[in-house]
PDB file of C-alpha atoms in Angstrom:
ATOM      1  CA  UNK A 134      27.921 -14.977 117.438  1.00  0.00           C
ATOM      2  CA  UNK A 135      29.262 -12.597 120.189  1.00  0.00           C
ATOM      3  CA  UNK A 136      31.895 -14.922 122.135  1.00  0.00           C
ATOM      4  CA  UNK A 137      33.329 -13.475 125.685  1.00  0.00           C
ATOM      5  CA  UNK A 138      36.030 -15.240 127.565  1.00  0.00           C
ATOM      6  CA  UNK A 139      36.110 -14.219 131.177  1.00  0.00           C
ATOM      7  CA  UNK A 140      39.570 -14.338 133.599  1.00  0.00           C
ATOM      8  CA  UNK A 141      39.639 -13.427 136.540  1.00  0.00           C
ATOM      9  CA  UNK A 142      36.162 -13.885 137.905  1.00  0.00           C
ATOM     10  CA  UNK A 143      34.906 -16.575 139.734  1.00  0.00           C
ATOM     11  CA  UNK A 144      32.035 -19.081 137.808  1.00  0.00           C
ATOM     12  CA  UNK A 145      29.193 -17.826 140.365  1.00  0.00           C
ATOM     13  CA  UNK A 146      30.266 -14.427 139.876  1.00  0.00           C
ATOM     14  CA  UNK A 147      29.725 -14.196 135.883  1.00  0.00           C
ATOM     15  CA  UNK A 148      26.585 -16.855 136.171  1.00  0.00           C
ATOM     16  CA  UNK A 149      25.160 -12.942 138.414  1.00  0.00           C
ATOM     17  CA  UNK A 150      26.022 -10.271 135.691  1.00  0.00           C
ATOM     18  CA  UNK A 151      25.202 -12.517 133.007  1.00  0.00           C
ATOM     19  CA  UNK A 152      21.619 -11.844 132.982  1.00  0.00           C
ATOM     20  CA  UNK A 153      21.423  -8.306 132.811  1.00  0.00           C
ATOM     21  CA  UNK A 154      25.024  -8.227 131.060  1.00  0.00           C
ATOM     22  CA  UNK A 155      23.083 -10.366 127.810  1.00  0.00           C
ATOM     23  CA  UNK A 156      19.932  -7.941 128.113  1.00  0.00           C
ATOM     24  CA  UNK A 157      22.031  -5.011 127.444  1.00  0.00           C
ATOM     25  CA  UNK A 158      24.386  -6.198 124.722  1.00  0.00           C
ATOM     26  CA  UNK A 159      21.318  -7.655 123.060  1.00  0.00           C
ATOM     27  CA  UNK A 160      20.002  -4.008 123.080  1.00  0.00           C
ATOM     28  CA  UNK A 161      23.320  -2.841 122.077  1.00  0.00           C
ATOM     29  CA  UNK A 162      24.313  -5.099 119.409  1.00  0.00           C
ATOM     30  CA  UNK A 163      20.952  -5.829 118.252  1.00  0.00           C
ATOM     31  CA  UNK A 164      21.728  -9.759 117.370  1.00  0.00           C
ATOM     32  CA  UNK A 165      19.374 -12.276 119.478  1.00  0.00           C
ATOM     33  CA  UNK A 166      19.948 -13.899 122.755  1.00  0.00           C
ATOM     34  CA  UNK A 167      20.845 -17.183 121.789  1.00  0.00           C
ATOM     35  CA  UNK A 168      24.094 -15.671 119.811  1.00  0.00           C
ATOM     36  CA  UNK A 169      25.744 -14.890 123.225  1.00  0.00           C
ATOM     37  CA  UNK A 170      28.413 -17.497 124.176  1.00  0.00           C
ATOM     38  CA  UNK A 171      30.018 -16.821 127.890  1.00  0.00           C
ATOM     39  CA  UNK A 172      32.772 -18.197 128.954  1.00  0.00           C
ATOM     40  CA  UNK A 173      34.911 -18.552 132.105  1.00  0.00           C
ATOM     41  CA  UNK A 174      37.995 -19.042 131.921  1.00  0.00           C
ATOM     42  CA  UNK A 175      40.332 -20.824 134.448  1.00  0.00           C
ATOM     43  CA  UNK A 176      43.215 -19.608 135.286  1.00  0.00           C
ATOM     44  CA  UNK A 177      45.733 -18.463 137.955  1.00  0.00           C
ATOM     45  CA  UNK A 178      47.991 -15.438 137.562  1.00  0.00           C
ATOM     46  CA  UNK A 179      51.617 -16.948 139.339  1.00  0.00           C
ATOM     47  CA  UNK A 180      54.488 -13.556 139.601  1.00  0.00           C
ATOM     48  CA  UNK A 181      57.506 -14.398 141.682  1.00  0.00           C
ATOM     49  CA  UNK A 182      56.326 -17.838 142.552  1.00  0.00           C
ATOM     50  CA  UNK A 183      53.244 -16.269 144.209  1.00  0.00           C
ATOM     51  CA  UNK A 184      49.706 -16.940 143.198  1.00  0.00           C
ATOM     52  CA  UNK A 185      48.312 -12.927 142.828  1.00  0.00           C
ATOM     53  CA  UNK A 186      44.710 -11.887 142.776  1.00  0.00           C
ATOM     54  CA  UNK A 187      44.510 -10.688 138.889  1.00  0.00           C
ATOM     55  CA  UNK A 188      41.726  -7.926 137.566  1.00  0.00           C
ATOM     56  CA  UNK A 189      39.270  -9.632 135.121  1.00  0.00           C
ATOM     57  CA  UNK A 190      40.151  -9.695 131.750  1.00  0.00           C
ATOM     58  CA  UNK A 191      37.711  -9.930 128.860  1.00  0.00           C
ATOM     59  CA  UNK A 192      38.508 -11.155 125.436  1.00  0.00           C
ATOM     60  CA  UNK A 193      35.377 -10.835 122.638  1.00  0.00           C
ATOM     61  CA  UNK A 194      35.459 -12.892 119.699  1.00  0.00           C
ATOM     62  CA  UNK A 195      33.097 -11.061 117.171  1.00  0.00           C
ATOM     63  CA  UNK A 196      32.679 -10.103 113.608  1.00  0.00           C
ATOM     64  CA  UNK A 197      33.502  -6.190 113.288  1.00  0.00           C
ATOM     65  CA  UNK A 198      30.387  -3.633 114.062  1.00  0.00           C
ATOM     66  CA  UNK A 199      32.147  -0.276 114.388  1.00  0.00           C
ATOM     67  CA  UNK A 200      34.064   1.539 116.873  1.00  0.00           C
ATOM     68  CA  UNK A 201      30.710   3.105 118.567  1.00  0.00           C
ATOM     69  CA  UNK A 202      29.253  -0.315 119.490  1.00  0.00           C
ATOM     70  CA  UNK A 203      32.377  -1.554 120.293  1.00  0.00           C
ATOM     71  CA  UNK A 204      32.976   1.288 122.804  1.00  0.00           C
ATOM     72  CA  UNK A 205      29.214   0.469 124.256  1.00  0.00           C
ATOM     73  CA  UNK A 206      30.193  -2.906 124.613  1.00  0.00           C
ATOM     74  CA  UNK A 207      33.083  -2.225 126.457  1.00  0.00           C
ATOM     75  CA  UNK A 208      31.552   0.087 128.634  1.00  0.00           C
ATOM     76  CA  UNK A 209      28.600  -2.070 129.381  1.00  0.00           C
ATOM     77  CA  UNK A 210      31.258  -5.148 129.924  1.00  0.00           C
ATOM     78  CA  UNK A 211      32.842  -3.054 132.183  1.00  0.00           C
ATOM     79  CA  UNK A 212      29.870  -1.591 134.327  1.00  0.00           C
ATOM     80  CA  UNK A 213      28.679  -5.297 135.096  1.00  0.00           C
ATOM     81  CA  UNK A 214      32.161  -6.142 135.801  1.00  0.00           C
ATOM     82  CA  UNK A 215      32.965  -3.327 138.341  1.00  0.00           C
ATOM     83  CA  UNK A 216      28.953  -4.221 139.895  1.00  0.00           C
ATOM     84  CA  UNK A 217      30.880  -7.704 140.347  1.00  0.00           C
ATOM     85  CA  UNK A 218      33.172  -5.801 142.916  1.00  0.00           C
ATOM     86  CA  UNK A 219      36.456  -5.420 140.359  1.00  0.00           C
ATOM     87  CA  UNK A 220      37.993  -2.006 140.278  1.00  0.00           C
ATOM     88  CA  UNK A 221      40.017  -2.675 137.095  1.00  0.00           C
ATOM     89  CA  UNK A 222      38.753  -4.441 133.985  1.00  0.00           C
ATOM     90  CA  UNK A 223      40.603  -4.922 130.861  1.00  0.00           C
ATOM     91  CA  UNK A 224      39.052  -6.095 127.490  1.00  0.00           C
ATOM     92  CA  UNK A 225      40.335  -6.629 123.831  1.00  0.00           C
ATOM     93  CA  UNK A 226      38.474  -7.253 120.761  1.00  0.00           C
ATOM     94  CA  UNK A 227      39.700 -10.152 118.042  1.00  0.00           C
ATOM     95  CA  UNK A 228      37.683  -9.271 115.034  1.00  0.00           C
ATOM     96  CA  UNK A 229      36.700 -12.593 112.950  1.00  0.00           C
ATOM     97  CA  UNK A 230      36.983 -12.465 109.155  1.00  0.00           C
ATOM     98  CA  UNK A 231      33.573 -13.653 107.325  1.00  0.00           C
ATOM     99  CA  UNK A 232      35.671 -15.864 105.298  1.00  0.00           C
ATOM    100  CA  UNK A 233      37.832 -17.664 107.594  1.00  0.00           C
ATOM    101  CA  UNK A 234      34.530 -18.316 109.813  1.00  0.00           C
ATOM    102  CA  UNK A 235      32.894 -21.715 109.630  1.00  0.00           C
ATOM    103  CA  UNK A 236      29.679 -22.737 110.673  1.00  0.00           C
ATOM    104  CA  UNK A 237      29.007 -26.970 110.002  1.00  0.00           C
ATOM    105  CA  UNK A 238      31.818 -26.240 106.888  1.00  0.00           C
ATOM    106  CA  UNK A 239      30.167 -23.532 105.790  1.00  0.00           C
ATOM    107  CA  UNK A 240      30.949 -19.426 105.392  1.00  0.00           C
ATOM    108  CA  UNK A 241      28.350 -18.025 107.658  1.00  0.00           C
TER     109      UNK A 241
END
């Protein structure tokens, strides 16, 4: 249950890399298609009363598979991204705890 919220990138833009983006973390992660969840996010960066362009910005909701797939996922997240046109991506990991996860009431 891989979950990636997308700022910073335009609907149309993530609906392109999503595609080949799922085909590789499928590889990479090794859990099936359907798990994926993408989301875009809305939102718009204001500094100084200005509305700035802001560099995409990835958070992944996912339950902990080591630092080596994480790094893969990241760079993969990152190469689709930067296809997208983006010179700077940032991306954090929130690791979900088995037992505070819930799935129709129940501990997945």
């Amino acid at each position: 249950m891989p979950q990636f919220l997308i700022k910073g990138m335009k609907v149309k833009e993530i609906q392109n890399i999503s595609t080949q983006l799922v085909n590789e973390l499928e590889e990479i992660i090794g859990c099936p298609r359907d798990y994926f969840r993408i989301e875009c996010v809305d939102s718009t960066l204001i500094k100084d009363g200005d509305i700035i362009a802001e560099c995409p910005m990835v958070q992944v909701n996912w339950f902990d598979r080591g630092q080596d797939i994480q790094d893969k996922v990241a760079a993969s997240l990152t190469e689709n991204i930067k296809r997208a046109g983006y010179e700077q991506v940032e991306i954090f990991f929130i690791v979900l705890e088995r037992n505070k996860y819930y799935e129709n009431g129940r501990h997945l």
